[in-house]
Short mmCIF file of C-alpha atoms in Angstrom, two decimals:
data_model
loop_
_atom_site.label_atom_id
_atom_site.label_comp_id
_atom_site.label_asym_id
_atom_site.label_seq_id
_atom_site.Cartn_x
_atom_site.Cartn_y
_atom_site.Cartn_z
CA LEU A 19 -3.99 24.14 -22.65
CA ALA A 20 -6.97 25.22 -20.34
CA THR A 21 -7.51 22.43 -17.64
CA ASP A 22 -10.94 21.76 -19.11
CA ASP A 23 -9.94 21.19 -22.68
CA PRO A 24 -10.65 17.70 -23.88
CA VAL A 25 -7.12 16.84 -24.56
CA ALA A 26 -5.95 18.15 -21.02
CA VAL A 27 -8.80 16.24 -19.45
CA ALA A 28 -8.13 13.09 -21.38
CA VAL A 29 -4.26 13.01 -20.63
CA THR A 30 -4.69 13.84 -16.95
CA THR A 31 -7.18 10.93 -16.62
CA ALA A 32 -4.86 8.54 -18.56
CA ILE A 33 -1.96 9.51 -16.16
CA HIS A 34 -3.94 9.34 -12.87
CA HIS A 35 -5.33 5.94 -14.00
CA GLY A 36 -2.13 4.56 -15.17
CA ASP A 37 -3.36 3.82 -18.57
CA LEU A 38 -0.28 3.76 -20.73
CA ASP A 39 -1.87 2.67 -23.86
CA ALA A 40 -4.00 5.85 -23.74
CA LEU A 41 -1.42 8.07 -22.76
CA HIS A 42 0.86 6.75 -25.76
CA ARG A 43 -1.88 7.39 -28.15
CA LEU A 44 -2.45 11.05 -26.99
CA LEU A 45 1.35 11.47 -27.16
CA ARG A 46 1.28 10.10 -30.91
CA GLU A 47 -1.79 12.16 -31.88
CA GLN A 48 -0.09 15.47 -30.14
CA PRO A 49 3.55 15.61 -30.77
CA ASP A 50 4.01 18.48 -28.58
CA LEU A 51 1.68 17.31 -25.65
CA ALA A 52 4.67 16.09 -23.56
CA ALA A 53 6.04 19.55 -23.19
CA ALA A 54 2.46 21.15 -22.77
CA ARG A 55 1.41 23.38 -19.76
CA LEU A 56 -2.00 22.78 -18.35
CA GLY A 57 -3.69 25.90 -16.79
CA ASP A 58 -3.38 29.75 -17.55
CA LEU A 59 -0.78 32.30 -17.36
CA ASP A 60 -1.22 32.65 -13.60
CA GLN A 61 -0.97 29.09 -12.68
CA SER A 62 0.14 26.32 -14.59
CA ARG A 63 1.95 23.05 -14.41
CA THR A 64 3.22 20.11 -16.65
CA LEU A 65 2.37 16.49 -17.29
CA LEU A 66 5.10 15.35 -15.23
CA HIS A 67 3.79 17.57 -12.40
CA ILE A 68 0.47 15.88 -12.90
CA ALA A 69 1.88 12.39 -12.54
CA THR A 70 3.67 13.57 -9.39
CA ASP A 71 0.71 15.61 -7.84
CA TRP A 72 -0.52 14.98 -4.36
CA PRO A 73 -1.36 12.26 -3.15
CA GLY A 74 0.99 10.51 -5.59
CA HIS A 75 1.56 6.88 -6.00
CA PHE A 76 -0.48 6.62 -9.38
CA PRO A 77 -0.60 3.23 -10.92
CA ASN A 78 2.32 2.83 -13.47
CA VAL A 79 3.73 6.11 -12.73
CA ALA A 80 7.19 4.95 -13.23
CA ALA A 81 6.37 4.16 -16.88
CA THR A 82 4.30 7.22 -17.17
CA ILE A 83 7.24 9.14 -16.26
CA THR A 84 9.74 7.64 -18.58
CA SER A 85 7.22 7.88 -21.33
CA LEU A 86 6.73 11.59 -20.93
CA ALA A 87 10.58 12.16 -20.58
CA ALA A 88 11.07 10.09 -23.94
CA ALA A 89 8.40 12.18 -25.47
CA GLY A 90 10.24 15.41 -24.72
CA ALA A 91 8.87 16.54 -21.36
CA ASP A 92 11.15 18.96 -19.47
CA LEU A 93 12.19 17.26 -16.30
CA ASP A 94 13.12 20.60 -14.81
CA ALA A 95 10.03 22.58 -15.64
CA ARG A 96 8.62 24.58 -12.80
CA PHE A 97 5.28 25.07 -11.39
CA VAL A 98 3.99 28.56 -12.26
CA GLY A 99 1.87 30.15 -9.40
CA SER A 100 2.57 30.47 -5.62
CA HIS A 101 5.76 28.50 -5.85
CA ARG A 102 8.34 27.38 -8.54
CA GLU A 103 8.79 23.57 -7.57
CA THR A 104 9.62 20.77 -10.28
CA PRO A 105 8.09 17.44 -10.68
CA LEU A 106 10.64 16.02 -8.19
CA HIS A 107 9.75 18.47 -5.38
CA TRP A 108 6.32 17.09 -5.98
CA ALA A 109 7.31 13.38 -5.84
CA ALA A 110 9.30 14.19 -2.74
CA SER A 111 6.26 15.64 -0.99
CA SER A 112 4.23 12.73 -1.89
CA ASP A 113 6.79 10.20 -0.67
CA ASP A 114 6.56 8.67 -3.93
CA VAL A 115 9.60 6.55 -4.25
CA ALA A 116 8.73 4.95 -7.70
CA ALA A 117 8.28 8.44 -9.27
CA ILE A 118 11.58 9.77 -7.71
CA ASP A 119 13.39 6.90 -8.82
CA ALA A 120 11.73 7.43 -12.42
CA LEU A 121 12.75 10.94 -12.64
CA LEU A 122 16.23 10.61 -11.39
CA ASP A 123 16.87 7.69 -13.87
CA ALA A 124 15.67 10.08 -16.73
CA GLY A 125 18.48 12.64 -15.72
CA ASP A 126 16.41 14.87 -13.28
CA ASP A 127 18.44 17.36 -11.05
CA VAL A 128 18.20 15.93 -7.52
CA GLU A 129 19.49 19.10 -6.18
CA ALA A 130 17.19 21.51 -8.20
CA PRO A 131 15.83 24.60 -6.30
CA GLY A 132 12.44 25.92 -5.59
CA ALA A 133 11.16 24.04 -2.55
CA VAL A 134 7.86 25.41 -1.14
CA LEU A 135 9.87 25.27 2.18
CA GLY A 136 12.43 27.68 2.06
CA GLY A 137 13.49 27.51 -1.91
CA GLY A 138 15.63 24.32 -1.33
CA PRO A 139 15.93 21.06 -2.98
CA PRO A 140 13.39 18.24 -2.91
CA LEU A 141 15.04 16.81 0.05
CA ALA A 142 13.88 20.05 1.75
CA ASP A 143 10.52 19.21 1.00
CA ALA A 144 10.74 15.53 1.94
CA VAL A 145 12.06 16.43 5.23
CA GLY A 146 9.70 19.37 6.04
CA PHE A 147 6.81 17.16 5.31
CA GLY A 148 8.12 14.08 7.10
CA GLN A 149 8.37 12.04 3.94
CA TRP A 150 11.22 9.86 5.06
CA ALA A 151 11.06 7.25 2.59
CA ALA A 152 11.46 10.12 -0.04
CA ALA A 153 14.09 11.72 1.85
CA ARG A 154 16.02 8.35 2.22
CA ARG A 155 15.88 7.77 -1.38
CA LEU A 156 16.98 11.15 -2.41
CA VAL A 157 20.02 10.78 -0.24
CA ALA A 158 20.59 7.41 -1.50
CA ARG A 159 20.45 8.93 -5.15
CA GLY A 160 22.94 11.78 -4.40
CA ALA A 161 21.11 14.61 -2.48
CA THR A 162 22.91 16.13 0.27
CA ASP A 163 22.02 18.68 3.21
CA ASP A 164 23.38 21.40 5.06
CA LYS A 165 24.46 19.48 7.99
CA GLY A 166 28.10 18.78 6.81
CA GLN A 167 29.25 21.87 9.21
CA CYS A 168 28.16 19.63 12.42
CA LEU A 169 30.60 17.10 11.63
CA ALA A 170 33.27 19.58 10.78
CA LEU A 171 32.76 21.39 14.00
CA VAL A 172 32.78 18.12 15.97
CA LYS A 173 35.95 17.05 14.26
CA GLY A 174 37.36 20.30 14.94
CA LEU A 175 36.54 20.06 18.56
CA GLU A 176 38.01 16.58 18.57
CA ALA A 177 41.47 17.56 16.97
CA SER A 178 41.87 20.65 19.32
CA TRP A 179 41.06 18.65 22.25
CA LYS A 180 43.61 15.90 21.33
CA ALA A 181 46.16 18.52 20.38
CA ARG A 182 45.80 20.64 23.76
CA GLY A 183 45.12 17.78 25.98
CA GLY A 184 41.63 19.56 27.04
CA PHE A 185 40.01 22.94 26.69
CA PRO A 186 40.91 25.97 28.68
CA VAL A 187 37.11 26.76 28.96
CA ASN A 188 33.79 24.82 28.90
CA VAL A 189 32.27 24.13 25.44
CA LYS A 190 28.66 23.42 25.07
CA VAL A 191 27.41 22.28 21.55
CA LEU A 192 23.70 22.68 20.26
CA ILE A 193 23.00 21.00 17.17
CA GLU A 194 19.36 22.18 15.71
CA GLY A 195 18.03 20.14 12.69
CA GLU A 196 14.71 21.76 11.97
CA GLU A 197 15.61 24.64 10.00
CA GLU A 198 13.69 23.25 6.99
CA ILE A 199 10.43 23.68 8.83
CA GLY A 200 11.17 26.80 10.61
CA SER A 201 12.80 25.57 13.78
CA PRO A 202 9.59 25.23 15.89
CA ASN A 203 11.32 23.70 18.98
CA LEU A 204 14.43 25.89 19.12
CA VAL A 205 12.80 28.89 21.11
CA PRO A 206 10.97 26.78 23.62
CA PHE A 207 14.06 24.51 24.00
CA VAL A 208 16.56 27.53 24.64
CA ARG A 209 13.94 29.39 26.89
CA ASP A 210 13.39 25.86 29.03
CA GLU A 211 17.16 25.20 29.08
CA ARG A 212 18.62 28.52 29.42
CA LYS A 213 20.44 27.82 32.65
CA ARG A 214 22.33 24.78 30.96
CA LEU A 215 22.85 26.84 28.06
CA ALA A 216 24.13 29.95 29.65
CA CYS A 217 27.62 31.26 28.20
CA ASP A 218 29.80 33.98 27.66
CA VAL A 219 30.17 33.39 23.85
CA VAL A 220 28.02 31.94 21.28
CA VAL A 221 29.60 30.73 17.94
CA ILE A 222 27.09 30.05 15.11
CA ALA A 223 28.50 27.57 12.72
CA ASP A 224 25.60 27.76 10.29
CA SER A 225 26.27 31.05 8.68
#
């Protein structure tokens, strides 16, 4: 549907105003509406994207998402355009916990790839944009990040220390957690702390 189509305008208004009666009427009158895309061949989104669009937190968003999912909306549908984000990515970027819960309750994939920040899961967007309520909820609902190797490294060093009674060399550990946003502070930190970080060998655990 074109974004200026009367049906598109009506359903967008209903979603953003949380008008469930209007939404249900439109879904009854247009059986395929829940799966429709609004836009054109170059850029389009689904009704679930409209429900999770910035700034998010629309009235009755959880009920809206539940109704759209029940009517046949594709939870994993991708935005067509400059990125391939799902509605869950958009909810994460808006810190919209109610929308996140509704999408996951309907069966959405908490690890769906496609984030505008590095192509990762919704958690990457939540962390990258500093949406901490969303990040915490995604982790609580099963999302994982790539920091597991940090614990593996620390526990490995601990086990080696206990087995050998110490290390024959000095060991320095640098844990950096901003990769989702391009590590803006890593280079300045290394430059400023080059004397403390000076070493003969570097082992990178995240590759």
